[in-house]
Short mmCIF file of C-alpha atoms and ligand atoms in Angstrom, two decimals:
data_model
loop_
_atom_site.label_atom_id
_atom_site.label_comp_id
_atom_site.label_asym_id
_atom_site.label_seq_id
_atom_site.Cartn_x
_atom_site.Cartn_y
_atom_site.Cartn_z
CA MET A 1 0.00 0.00 0.00
CA SER A 2 1.38 3.37 -0.90
CA PHE A 3 1.81 5.90 1.83
CA ASP A 4 -0.72 8.21 0.15
CA GLU A 5 -3.45 5.59 0.42
CA MET A 6 -3.29 5.55 4.22
CA PRO A 7 -5.69 7.82 6.12
CA ASP A 8 -3.94 11.21 6.20
CA GLY A 9 -4.13 11.53 10.00
CA ARG A 10 -6.84 14.16 10.30
CA LEU A 11 -9.55 13.44 12.85
CA PHE A 12 -13.17 12.87 11.88
CA LEU A 13 -14.83 15.37 14.19
CA ALA A 14 -18.63 15.41 13.96
CA GLY A 15 -18.48 14.75 10.22
CA GLU A 16 -15.63 17.17 9.40
CA TRP A 17 -12.04 16.16 8.70
CA GLN A 18 -9.70 18.34 10.73
CA ALA A 19 -6.27 18.18 12.33
CA GLY A 20 -6.30 17.26 16.00
CA THR A 21 -4.97 19.69 18.58
CA GLY A 22 -3.88 17.08 21.15
CA ASP A 23 -0.74 15.00 21.68
CA GLU A 24 1.20 13.54 18.77
CA ILE A 25 0.48 9.89 17.91
CA THR A 26 2.71 7.69 15.75
CA SER A 27 1.37 4.65 13.93
CA VAL A 28 4.22 2.22 13.27
CA PHE A 29 4.33 -0.87 11.02
CA PRO A 30 5.28 -3.57 13.55
CA ALA A 31 6.98 -5.75 10.92
CA ASP A 32 9.85 -3.32 10.35
CA GLY A 33 9.33 -0.29 12.58
CA SER A 34 8.66 2.06 9.67
CA VAL A 35 6.33 4.95 10.41
CA ASN A 36 2.85 4.78 8.84
CA ARG A 37 1.70 8.21 10.00
CA VAL A 38 2.42 10.80 12.62
CA LEU A 39 -0.75 12.60 13.58
CA ARG A 40 -2.06 14.97 16.20
CA GLY A 41 -4.63 13.26 18.40
CA ALA A 42 -7.75 14.86 19.82
CA SER A 43 -7.40 17.35 22.67
CA ARG A 44 -10.00 17.94 25.38
CA ALA A 45 -11.25 20.91 23.34
CA ASP A 46 -11.70 18.67 20.28
CA GLY A 47 -13.57 16.18 22.42
CA ILE A 48 -15.85 18.79 23.96
CA GLU A 49 -16.72 20.11 20.49
CA ALA A 50 -17.46 16.59 19.20
CA ILE A 51 -19.70 15.83 22.21
CA ALA A 52 -21.69 19.05 21.77
CA ARG A 53 -22.19 18.47 18.05
CA ALA A 54 -23.06 14.82 18.61
CA GLY A 55 -25.67 15.81 21.18
CA ALA A 56 -27.30 18.24 18.75
CA ALA A 57 -27.24 15.76 15.86
CA GLN A 58 -28.69 12.99 18.03
CA ALA A 59 -31.56 15.16 19.26
CA ASP A 60 -32.39 16.41 15.76
CA PRO A 61 -35.71 14.93 14.60
CA ALA A 62 -33.98 14.16 11.30
CA TRP A 63 -32.23 11.34 13.23
CA ARG A 64 -34.20 10.96 16.47
CA GLY A 65 -37.44 10.71 14.51
CA LEU A 66 -36.36 8.03 12.05
CA LYS A 67 -38.14 4.71 12.19
CA PRO A 68 -35.86 1.74 12.89
CA HIS A 69 -36.06 0.49 9.28
CA GLU A 70 -35.01 3.96 8.08
CA ARG A 71 -31.97 3.99 10.40
CA ALA A 72 -31.18 0.46 9.25
CA ARG A 73 -30.56 1.76 5.73
CA TYR A 74 -27.49 3.64 6.95
CA LEU A 75 -26.15 0.50 8.58
CA TYR A 76 -26.62 -1.49 5.38
CA ALA A 77 -24.85 1.25 3.41
CA ILE A 78 -21.92 1.16 5.86
CA ALA A 79 -21.82 -2.64 5.57
CA ASP A 80 -21.72 -2.33 1.77
CA GLY A 81 -18.96 0.27 2.03
CA ILE A 82 -16.84 -1.96 4.24
CA GLU A 83 -17.39 -4.95 1.96
CA ALA A 84 -16.38 -2.98 -1.10
CA ASN A 85 -13.17 -1.89 0.66
CA ILE A 86 -12.09 -5.08 2.41
CA ASP A 87 -8.69 -5.21 0.69
CA ARG A 88 -7.96 -1.59 1.47
CA ILE A 89 -9.08 -1.82 5.11
CA SER A 90 -7.13 -5.03 5.49
CA ARG A 91 -3.91 -3.42 4.23
CA ILE A 92 -4.36 -0.39 6.46
CA GLN A 93 -5.09 -2.53 9.48
CA SER A 94 -2.17 -4.87 8.82
CA ARG A 95 0.17 -1.87 8.66
CA ASP A 96 -1.46 -0.37 11.75
CA THR A 97 -1.29 -3.54 13.88
CA GLY A 98 1.10 -6.03 12.24
CA LYS A 99 -1.64 -8.63 11.88
CA THR A 100 -1.61 -10.88 8.82
CA LEU A 101 -3.58 -9.77 5.78
CA ARG A 102 -5.56 -13.00 6.02
CA GLU A 103 -6.69 -12.09 9.53
CA THR A 104 -7.41 -8.42 8.87
CA ALA A 105 -9.47 -9.28 5.77
CA ALA A 106 -11.53 -11.64 7.93
CA LEU A 107 -11.95 -8.93 10.58
CA ALA A 108 -13.13 -6.43 7.96
CA ALA A 109 -15.62 -8.96 6.57
CA SER A 110 -16.91 -9.61 10.06
CA ALA A 111 -17.28 -5.86 10.67
CA ALA A 112 -19.46 -5.61 7.54
CA GLY A 113 -21.54 -8.50 8.88
CA THR A 114 -21.90 -6.72 12.20
CA PHE A 115 -23.34 -3.57 10.59
CA ARG A 116 -25.69 -5.66 8.47
CA TYR A 117 -26.79 -7.74 11.45
CA PHE A 118 -27.60 -4.74 13.66
CA GLY A 119 -29.44 -3.02 10.81
CA ALA A 120 -31.58 -6.15 10.55
CA VAL A 121 -32.01 -6.39 14.33
CA ALA A 122 -33.09 -2.76 14.53
CA GLU A 123 -35.78 -3.17 11.91
CA THR A 124 -37.09 -6.50 13.21
CA MET A 125 -36.90 -6.01 16.98
CA ASP A 126 -40.41 -5.66 18.41
CA GLU A 127 -41.44 -3.59 21.39
CA ASP A 128 -43.52 -5.39 24.05
CA LEU A 129 -47.20 -5.15 24.75
CA THR A 130 -47.07 -6.31 28.37
CA ALA A 131 -49.77 -8.43 30.02
CA GLN A 132 -52.59 -6.11 31.00
CA ARG A 133 -53.45 -6.16 34.73
CA GLY A 134 -55.48 -2.98 35.17
CA THR A 135 -57.53 -0.59 33.08
CA ALA A 136 -54.62 0.70 31.01
CA LEU A 137 -52.90 -0.66 27.96
CA THR A 138 -49.31 -1.33 29.05
CA LEU A 139 -46.28 -1.21 26.79
CA SER A 140 -42.54 -1.50 27.20
CA VAL A 141 -40.61 0.50 24.61
CA HIS A 142 -36.98 1.50 24.16
CA GLU A 143 -35.36 4.87 23.47
CA PRO A 144 -31.83 5.77 22.40
CA LEU A 145 -29.50 6.81 25.23
CA GLY A 146 -28.04 9.92 23.55
CA VAL A 147 -24.30 10.19 22.85
CA VAL A 148 -22.36 6.97 23.35
CA ALA A 149 -18.58 6.77 23.67
CA ALA A 150 -16.84 3.67 22.29
CA ILE A 151 -13.29 3.15 23.57
CA THR A 152 -11.42 0.32 21.87
CA PRO A 153 -8.06 -1.49 22.08
CA TRP A 154 -5.47 -2.06 19.39
CA ASN A 155 -5.72 -5.79 18.89
CA SER A 156 -8.69 -6.09 16.49
CA PRO A 157 -9.67 -2.50 15.64
CA ILE A 158 -12.25 -2.78 12.87
CA ALA A 159 -14.07 -5.68 14.53
CA SER A 160 -14.19 -4.23 18.03
CA ASP A 161 -15.12 -0.81 16.62
CA ALA A 162 -18.01 -2.30 14.63
CA GLN A 163 -19.21 -4.28 17.63
CA LYS A 164 -19.92 -1.00 19.43
CA VAL A 165 -20.63 1.52 16.67
CA ALA A 166 -23.16 -0.64 14.79
CA PRO A 167 -25.57 -1.40 17.66
CA ALA A 168 -25.19 2.12 19.09
CA LEU A 169 -26.14 3.77 15.78
CA ALA A 170 -28.84 1.20 15.06
CA ALA A 171 -30.37 2.11 18.42
CA GLY A 172 -30.55 5.78 17.39
CA ASN A 173 -27.60 7.20 19.31
CA ALA A 174 -24.68 9.36 18.21
CA VAL A 175 -21.27 7.73 18.66
CA ILE A 176 -17.80 9.02 19.46
CA LEU A 177 -15.16 6.37 18.82
CA LYS A 178 -11.76 6.59 20.49
CA PRO A 179 -9.37 4.01 19.06
CA ALA A 180 -6.15 2.93 20.79
CA SER A 181 -3.11 5.14 20.25
CA TRP A 182 -1.06 2.27 18.79
CA SER A 183 -3.63 1.69 16.02
CA PRO A 184 -5.38 4.96 15.12
CA LEU A 185 -5.64 4.51 11.34
CA THR A 186 -8.18 1.70 10.95
CA ALA A 187 -10.91 3.64 12.77
CA LEU A 188 -10.20 6.69 10.58
CA GLU A 189 -10.74 4.50 7.53
CA LEU A 190 -14.06 3.38 9.04
CA ALA A 191 -14.96 7.09 9.35
CA ARG A 192 -14.35 7.54 5.62
CA ILE A 193 -16.79 4.71 4.90
CA VAL A 194 -19.41 6.01 7.33
CA GLU A 195 -19.15 9.44 5.70
CA ALA A 196 -19.57 7.91 2.23
CA ALA A 197 -22.67 6.07 3.49
CA GLY A 198 -24.26 9.50 4.04
CA LEU A 199 -24.78 9.36 7.80
CA PRO A 200 -25.89 12.84 8.89
CA LYS A 201 -23.00 14.99 10.15
CA GLY A 202 -22.34 15.01 13.85
CA LEU A 203 -23.61 11.52 14.56
CA PHE A 204 -20.20 9.89 14.29
CA SER A 205 -16.75 11.06 15.29
CA VAL A 206 -13.42 9.24 15.38
CA LEU A 207 -11.06 10.81 17.88
CA PRO A 208 -7.69 9.12 18.26
CA GLY A 209 -5.91 10.55 21.26
CA SER A 210 -4.41 9.53 24.54
CA GLY A 211 -6.51 7.54 26.98
CA ARG A 212 -5.40 9.92 29.70
CA GLU A 213 -6.72 13.00 27.87
CA ILE A 214 -9.54 12.16 25.49
CA GLY A 215 -10.44 8.81 27.08
CA ASN A 216 -10.90 10.41 30.49
CA LEU A 217 -12.92 13.25 29.01
CA LEU A 218 -15.34 10.83 27.37
CA VAL A 219 -15.87 9.03 30.66
CA GLU A 220 -16.32 12.15 32.79
CA HIS A 221 -18.25 14.50 30.49
CA PRO A 222 -21.96 14.87 31.37
CA GLY A 223 -22.85 14.84 27.67
CA ILE A 224 -21.86 11.17 27.34
CA ALA A 225 -24.70 8.82 28.27
CA LYS A 226 -22.81 5.52 28.11
CA VAL A 227 -19.27 4.26 27.64
CA SER A 228 -18.74 0.97 25.91
CA PHE A 229 -15.16 -0.07 26.64
CA THR A 230 -12.95 -2.89 25.47
CA GLY A 231 -9.46 -3.05 26.92
CA GLY A 232 -7.44 -4.02 29.94
CA THR A 233 -8.95 -4.79 33.35
CA THR A 234 -6.98 -2.09 35.18
CA THR A 235 -8.19 0.61 32.77
CA GLY A 236 -11.73 -0.77 32.82
CA ARG A 237 -11.90 -0.78 36.61
CA ALA A 238 -10.68 2.84 36.84
CA LEU A 239 -13.19 3.87 34.20
CA ALA A 240 -16.06 2.10 36.01
CA ARG A 241 -15.26 4.00 39.23
CA LYS A 242 -15.60 7.33 37.41
CA ALA A 243 -18.76 6.17 35.66
CA ALA A 244 -20.26 5.31 39.06
CA ASP A 245 -19.92 8.95 40.11
CA LYS A 246 -22.06 9.94 37.13
CA LEU A 247 -24.38 6.92 37.54
CA MET A 248 -23.57 6.22 33.90
CA PRO A 249 -24.03 2.72 32.44
CA VAL A 250 -20.86 1.11 31.13
CA SER A 251 -20.15 -2.11 29.35
CA LEU A 252 -16.71 -3.54 29.94
CA GLU A 253 -15.07 -6.19 27.76
CA LEU A 254 -11.81 -6.83 29.60
CA GLY A 255 -8.92 -9.25 29.84
CA GLY A 256 -8.69 -13.00 30.25
CA LYS A 257 -6.55 -15.97 31.26
CA SER A 258 -8.71 -18.59 29.68
CA PRO A 259 -8.30 -22.28 30.50
CA THR A 260 -8.30 -24.98 27.85
CA ILE A 261 -8.84 -28.51 29.10
CA VAL A 262 -7.80 -31.67 27.25
CA PHE A 263 -9.28 -34.88 28.62
CA GLY A 264 -7.64 -38.25 28.00
CA ASP A 265 -10.41 -39.32 25.61
CA ALA A 266 -10.06 -36.26 23.32
CA ASP A 267 -9.30 -36.50 19.61
CA MET A 268 -5.66 -35.56 20.08
CA ASP A 269 -5.02 -34.05 16.64
CA GLN A 270 -8.19 -31.98 16.77
CA ALA A 271 -7.25 -30.74 20.24
CA LEU A 272 -3.67 -29.94 19.17
CA ALA A 273 -4.77 -27.86 16.19
CA GLY A 274 -7.42 -26.06 18.25
CA ILE A 275 -5.02 -25.25 21.06
CA LEU A 276 -2.36 -23.94 18.69
CA PHE A 277 -4.96 -21.70 17.06
CA GLY A 278 -6.43 -20.67 20.41
CA ILE A 279 -3.18 -19.32 21.83
CA PHE A 280 -0.84 -18.53 18.93
CA SER A 281 -3.15 -17.02 16.26
CA SER A 282 -3.08 -13.21 16.44
CA SER A 283 0.29 -13.81 18.15
CA GLY A 284 -1.64 -14.42 21.36
CA GLN A 285 -2.86 -10.80 21.41
CA SER A 286 -6.42 -11.82 21.96
CA CYS A 287 -8.60 -11.38 25.05
CA ILE A 288 -9.89 -14.93 24.62
CA ALA A 289 -6.47 -16.50 24.03
CA GLY A 290 -6.45 -20.00 25.53
CA SER A 291 -3.37 -19.24 27.59
CA ARG A 292 -3.72 -21.80 30.44
CA LEU A 293 -3.65 -25.40 29.23
CA PHE A 294 -4.65 -28.33 31.46
CA VAL A 295 -3.92 -31.81 30.10
CA GLN A 296 -5.14 -35.00 31.81
CA ARG A 297 -2.26 -36.85 33.44
CA GLY A 298 -2.53 -40.08 31.38
CA ILE A 299 -1.82 -38.31 28.07
CA TYR A 300 0.18 -35.38 29.42
CA ASP A 301 3.69 -36.40 28.30
CA GLU A 302 2.69 -37.48 24.81
CA PHE A 303 0.36 -34.52 24.26
CA VAL A 304 2.83 -31.91 25.43
CA ALA A 305 5.66 -33.44 23.36
CA ARG A 306 3.49 -33.26 20.23
CA LEU A 307 2.32 -29.75 21.11
CA VAL A 308 5.89 -28.50 21.42
CA ALA A 309 6.89 -30.18 18.13
CA ALA A 310 3.91 -28.58 16.37
CA THR A 311 4.59 -25.16 17.91
CA LYS A 312 8.14 -25.21 16.56
CA ARG A 313 6.68 -25.78 13.09
CA LEU A 314 4.49 -22.67 13.15
CA LYS A 315 5.47 -20.17 10.48
CA VAL A 316 6.53 -16.92 12.13
CA GLY A 317 6.69 -14.32 9.41
CA HIS A 318 5.80 -11.10 7.69
CA PRO A 319 2.13 -10.03 7.89
CA PHE A 320 1.95 -9.78 4.09
CA ASP A 321 3.20 -13.36 3.54
CA ALA A 322 0.17 -15.61 2.96
CA ALA A 323 1.92 -18.51 4.71
CA THR A 324 2.48 -16.59 7.97
CA GLN A 325 0.73 -17.95 11.05
CA VAL A 326 2.43 -15.85 13.74
CA ALA A 327 3.03 -12.20 12.83
CA PRO A 328 4.84 -9.56 14.91
CA LEU A 329 3.44 -8.14 18.13
CA ILE A 330 1.89 -4.68 18.03
CA HIS A 331 4.88 -2.73 19.32
CA MET A 332 8.44 -3.10 20.59
CA ASP A 333 7.28 -1.92 24.04
CA HIS A 334 4.67 -4.65 24.12
CA ARG A 335 7.23 -7.27 23.08
CA ALA A 336 9.43 -6.14 25.96
CA GLU A 337 6.49 -6.65 28.36
CA VAL A 338 5.81 -10.13 27.01
CA ALA A 339 9.51 -11.02 27.31
CA ASP A 340 9.49 -9.74 30.92
CA HIS A 341 6.60 -12.06 31.82
CA VAL A 342 8.52 -15.03 30.40
CA ALA A 343 11.83 -14.09 32.03
CA ARG A 344 10.17 -13.66 35.42
CA ALA A 345 8.37 -17.01 35.10
CA ILE A 346 11.66 -18.76 34.30
CA ALA A 347 13.38 -17.01 37.22
CA GLU A 348 10.55 -18.29 39.44
CA GLY A 349 11.11 -21.87 38.29
CA ALA A 350 9.14 -22.36 35.07
CA GLN A 351 10.63 -24.71 32.48
CA LEU A 352 10.92 -23.25 28.96
CA LEU A 353 9.80 -25.90 26.43
CA CYS A 354 10.11 -23.71 23.32
CA GLY A 355 10.31 -20.07 22.22
CA GLY A 356 11.12 -17.52 24.87
CA ALA A 357 12.98 -15.20 22.49
CA ALA A 358 12.73 -13.16 19.32
CA PRO A 359 13.39 -15.20 16.16
CA ASP A 360 16.79 -14.95 14.49
CA GLY A 361 17.29 -13.69 10.93
CA ASP A 362 17.25 -10.56 8.81
CA LEU A 363 13.50 -10.71 8.26
CA TYR A 364 12.90 -10.30 11.97
CA ALA A 365 15.65 -7.83 12.82
CA LYS A 366 13.56 -4.63 12.83
CA GLY A 367 10.16 -6.05 13.69
CA SER A 368 8.57 -6.76 17.08
CA TYR A 369 8.48 -10.53 16.55
CA TYR A 370 8.38 -13.04 19.41
CA LEU A 371 8.51 -16.82 19.10
CA PRO A 372 5.54 -18.95 20.22
CA THR A 373 6.45 -19.94 23.75
CA ILE A 374 5.43 -22.83 26.03
CA LEU A 375 6.21 -22.99 29.73
CA ALA A 376 5.75 -26.05 31.98
CA GLY A 377 6.65 -26.90 35.56
CA VAL A 378 4.37 -24.13 36.85
CA LYS A 379 1.66 -24.03 39.51
CA ASN A 380 -1.77 -22.57 38.80
CA THR A 381 -1.09 -20.03 41.54
CA ASP A 382 2.13 -18.74 39.92
CA ARG A 383 2.03 -15.24 38.48
CA ILE A 384 2.53 -16.52 34.94
CA CYS A 385 -0.69 -18.53 35.37
CA ARG A 386 -2.62 -15.58 36.76
CA ASP A 387 -1.43 -12.53 34.80
CA GLU A 388 -2.67 -11.83 31.30
CA VAL A 389 0.44 -11.83 29.08
CA PHE A 390 -1.40 -10.87 25.87
CA GLY A 391 1.25 -12.51 23.74
CA PRO A 392 2.15 -15.94 22.31
CA VAL A 393 2.83 -17.56 25.68
CA LEU A 394 1.17 -20.77 26.89
CA VAL A 395 1.48 -22.42 30.31
CA VAL A 396 0.85 -26.17 30.55
CA MET A 397 -0.20 -28.11 33.65
CA PRO A 398 -1.40 -31.70 34.28
CA PHE A 399 -4.65 -32.59 36.06
CA GLU A 400 -6.15 -35.80 37.45
CA ASP A 401 -9.93 -35.63 37.06
CA GLU A 402 -13.00 -33.56 36.27
CA GLU A 403 -13.39 -32.18 39.78
CA GLU A 404 -9.78 -31.02 39.99
CA VAL A 405 -9.76 -29.34 36.59
CA ILE A 406 -12.96 -27.42 37.33
CA ALA A 407 -11.39 -26.13 40.55
CA LEU A 408 -8.13 -25.21 38.76
CA SER A 409 -9.98 -23.46 35.95
CA ASN A 410 -12.03 -21.40 38.38
CA ASP A 411 -9.08 -20.52 40.59
CA ASN A 412 -8.35 -17.35 38.63
CA ASP A 413 -9.51 -13.74 38.68
CA TYR A 414 -10.74 -13.80 35.07
CA GLY A 415 -13.78 -15.50 33.53
CA LEU A 416 -13.84 -14.88 29.80
CA ALA A 417 -13.67 -18.20 27.91
CA CYS A 418 -12.88 -21.89 28.27
CA GLY A 419 -12.07 -24.65 25.77
CA ILE A 420 -12.95 -28.30 26.52
CA TRP A 421 -11.58 -31.14 24.43
CA THR A 422 -13.31 -34.49 24.94
CA ARG A 423 -15.36 -37.02 22.96
CA ASP A 424 -17.71 -37.33 25.95
CA PHE A 425 -20.49 -34.78 25.41
CA PRO A 426 -22.16 -35.13 28.85
CA LYS A 427 -18.75 -34.52 30.46
CA ALA A 428 -18.17 -31.43 28.30
CA TRP A 429 -21.63 -30.21 29.28
CA ARG A 430 -20.99 -30.72 33.02
CA VAL A 431 -17.58 -29.05 32.94
CA GLY A 432 -18.76 -26.22 30.70
CA ARG A 433 -21.64 -25.42 33.06
CA ALA A 434 -19.32 -25.47 36.09
CA VAL A 435 -16.50 -23.28 34.76
CA ASN A 436 -16.84 -19.53 35.33
CA ALA A 437 -16.65 -18.09 31.82
CA GLY A 438 -18.77 -16.07 29.41
CA THR A 439 -18.06 -18.45 26.52
CA ILE A 440 -17.45 -22.21 26.42
CA TRP A 441 -16.01 -23.90 23.36
CA HIS A 442 -16.31 -27.69 23.09
CA ASN A 443 -13.92 -29.30 20.59
CA THR A 444 -13.36 -25.92 18.98
CA TYR A 445 -11.92 -22.58 20.00
CA LYS A 446 -12.14 -18.88 19.14
CA GLN A 447 -15.24 -19.33 16.99
CA PHE A 448 -17.52 -16.33 16.91
CA SER A 449 -20.97 -15.48 15.73
CA ILE A 450 -22.47 -12.00 15.80
CA SER A 451 -25.83 -13.58 16.69
CA THR A 452 -24.41 -15.13 19.89
CA PRO A 453 -23.76 -12.96 22.97
CA PHE A 454 -20.19 -12.35 24.12
CA GLY A 455 -18.77 -11.03 27.37
CA GLY A 456 -16.98 -11.93 30.56
CA GLU A 457 -17.42 -12.57 34.26
CA ALA A 458 -15.43 -11.29 37.24
CA ASP A 459 -12.29 -9.41 36.09
CA SER A 460 -13.18 -10.14 32.45
CA GLY A 461 -15.94 -7.57 32.44
CA VAL A 462 -19.54 -6.54 32.79
CA GLY A 463 -22.30 -6.81 30.19
CA ARG A 464 -22.68 -8.61 26.89
CA GLU A 465 -22.18 -7.52 23.29
CA LYS A 466 -23.61 -9.10 20.11
CA GLY A 467 -26.87 -10.98 19.72
CA ARG A 468 -30.29 -9.36 19.38
CA GLN A 469 -30.16 -8.07 22.95
CA GLY A 470 -26.89 -6.32 22.04
CA LEU A 471 -29.05 -3.55 20.56
CA ARG A 472 -30.87 -3.03 23.85
CA ALA A 473 -27.54 -2.41 25.61
CA TYR A 474 -27.58 0.98 23.85
CA MET A 475 -31.17 1.86 24.73
CA ALA A 476 -33.17 3.01 27.73
CA GLN A 477 -36.31 1.02 28.49
CA LYS A 478 -39.51 3.05 28.99
CA SER A 479 -42.95 1.89 30.21
CA VAL A 480 -46.08 3.44 28.74
CA TYR A 481 -49.61 3.20 30.25
CA THR A 482 -52.59 4.31 28.14
CA ASP A 483 -56.07 4.53 29.66
CA LEU A 484 -58.72 2.36 27.99
CA THR A 485 -61.78 3.42 30.03
CA GLY A 486 -62.34 7.06 29.11
CA GLN A 487 -63.47 7.53 32.75
CA MET A 488 -62.30 9.95 35.41
CA HIS A 489 -60.18 8.45 38.15
CA PRO A 490 -62.62 7.50 40.97
CA TRP A 491 -60.25 9.00 43.57
CA ALA A 492 -61.08 12.54 42.30
CA ALA A 493 -64.24 11.97 40.24
CA ALA A 494 -66.63 13.45 42.80
CA THR A 495 -64.32 16.40 43.34
CA VAL A 496 -64.21 17.26 39.68
CA GLU A 497 -67.87 16.61 38.85
CA GLY A 498 -70.12 19.69 38.54
CA LEU A 499 -67.25 22.21 38.49
P1 LIG B 1 -5.92 -0.56 27.43
O1 LIG B 1 -4.56 -0.08 27.71
O2 LIG B 1 -6.85 -0.77 28.57
O3 LIG B 1 -6.54 0.48 26.38
C1 LIG B 1 -7.82 0.30 25.82
C2 LIG B 1 -8.35 1.64 25.38
O4 LIG B 1 -8.57 2.45 26.54
C3 LIG B 1 -7.38 2.42 24.49
O5 LIG B 1 -8.11 3.15 23.53
C4 LIG B 1 -6.73 3.36 25.50
O6 LIG B 1 -6.17 4.51 24.91
C5 LIG B 1 -7.91 3.69 26.37
N1 LIG B 1 -7.56 4.24 27.67
C6 LIG B 1 -6.39 4.14 28.35
N2 LIG B 1 -6.47 4.81 29.54
C7 LIG B 1 -7.71 5.32 29.60
C8 LIG B 1 -8.41 6.10 30.57
N3 LIG B 1 -7.83 6.48 31.71
N4 LIG B 1 -9.67 6.46 30.33
C9 LIG B 1 -10.30 6.07 29.20
N5 LIG B 1 -9.69 5.34 28.22
C10 LIG B 1 -8.41 4.96 28.43
O7 LIG B 1 -5.90 -1.93 26.64
P2 LIG B 1 -5.01 -2.30 25.35
O8 LIG B 1 -3.62 -2.52 25.80
O9 LIG B 1 -5.28 -1.31 24.27
O10 LIG B 1 -5.70 -3.67 24.91
C11 LIG B 1 -5.38 -4.88 25.46
C12 LIG B 1 -6.41 -5.29 26.50
O11 LIG B 1 -7.72 -5.33 25.94
C13 LIG B 1 -6.16 -6.70 27.01
O12 LIG B 1 -6.31 -6.74 28.40
C14 LIG B 1 -7.25 -7.51 26.35
O13 LIG B 1 -7.60 -8.68 27.03
C15 LIG B 1 -8.37 -6.53 26.30
N6 LIG B 1 -9.35 -6.92 25.28
C16 LIG B 1 -10.57 -7.43 25.69
C17 LIG B 1 -11.50 -7.85 24.75
C18 LIG B 1 -12.84 -8.41 25.17
O14 LIG B 1 -13.75 -8.42 24.35
N7 LIG B 1 -13.01 -8.89 26.40
C19 LIG B 1 -11.21 -7.78 23.39
C20 LIG B 1 -9.97 -7.27 23.01
C21 LIG B 1 -9.05 -6.84 23.97
P3 LIG B 1 -4.58 4.60 24.60
O15 LIG B 1 -4.31 3.59 23.56
O16 LIG B 1 -4.40 5.99 24.15
O17 LIG B 1 -3.89 4.27 25.91
#
């Protein structure tokens, strides 16, 4: 992709392209450290302007008064725009994040599906006529919240952006999207597509900028009715405290340390492939990465030996190489953090089975690559088994039986996902129901469907995205009572009569 094709770095502020007045942000290509763009992020003043204009656009009858099927047309147009630009978005996102083109094309396609899905949900979701108990007709209806802030991380920009922007717009809100500072360009490309779809000005802004400055503003400002956040647990917890002061609803999609469990009766090859994909695809930079592996004692040695052999075969390479399975990490700073986790685990007694370093060779010299890494000889209570590494690092532990593995899985602060590998369906069912996690995968991993809710428990977050109810997360419920009698209320009838 030529440099000129990349978003030029201006912000999309309430439908106008303008230079930011906040801190400088640099988007770097993680494969070689070259600079994609240097841009000025949004300042507080930019944010305040965007919030005011979003509030006015949201309240305008031209938007507020649209019927759901009329709003849905904009979502379908955005979906069409994304679909027509998948290659372009994919190239921008791969440069912005270092992810493989194969993965970013799939993320763009899923983002198009998300807009289409929520357009369809908006125009087919019924309001409720509730069971009548008195003399009034009773209804439960839903209204937009107002201006919604979407704050997203760097690991899957277009998909996590769409997951928030699509239902929020479909519900009739205005949206201000703040992407992560390490990947500001993909969201700006989404803004170009939203603009081309003809969404009225003001309803959508993309404001890259520091979490400290623009992120905080979006959380604290009284003009923001809801924050939908995806990111780390520490950031999410701090944000939720501030939201509590405002009594503002938040949805929080946070981190994970998800267990994957291989029982002795599992199809070993199927489990191996699924576990490799679950932890090492996206270079482990995935909230749902299956980063804690429990293997039943009877097959432990054989399974782990084959897992290590397979891991060493994974193709670590350039994001633009179609054969690449493990691409660079997002940033050199992030690679240093991942390496620190591994070094500390080894210092505390973990046994390094493979990886644990950057790959050798010219191809890798300037990029933030890190080899797929497996650590054994650890206890479930060790820091490496509790902290989210957010990189290609897997810990492996043996277990004896169902009861023990449920206890080990649940002995963790997170509760995002769990993979269970067994041919015994009733056992998978029992274990899946007992493990604390928002998503259970049986004989598969990291599969997603926009029609199926997603979210976490405990330190993995609050609320659910996706699914038909995902639309309601961006709406306020309202009850309506309409009199059916045409009579005066008996309490005051005599008082009023004859006046
Ligand atoms: P992060 O550091 O928490 O940042 C997430 C977003 O929050 C970024 O846009 C960041 O802006 C912003 N932010 C930072 N400080 C803020 C503040 N004080 N107020 C408001 N916003 C603030 O997370 P990350 O490193 O980008 O992403 C990795 C994390 O996301 C991992 O923990 C991962 O598990 C989680 N994640 C969860 C899911 C899920 O669905 N459960 C999906 C993907 C990722 P800056 O970039 O400017 O700091």
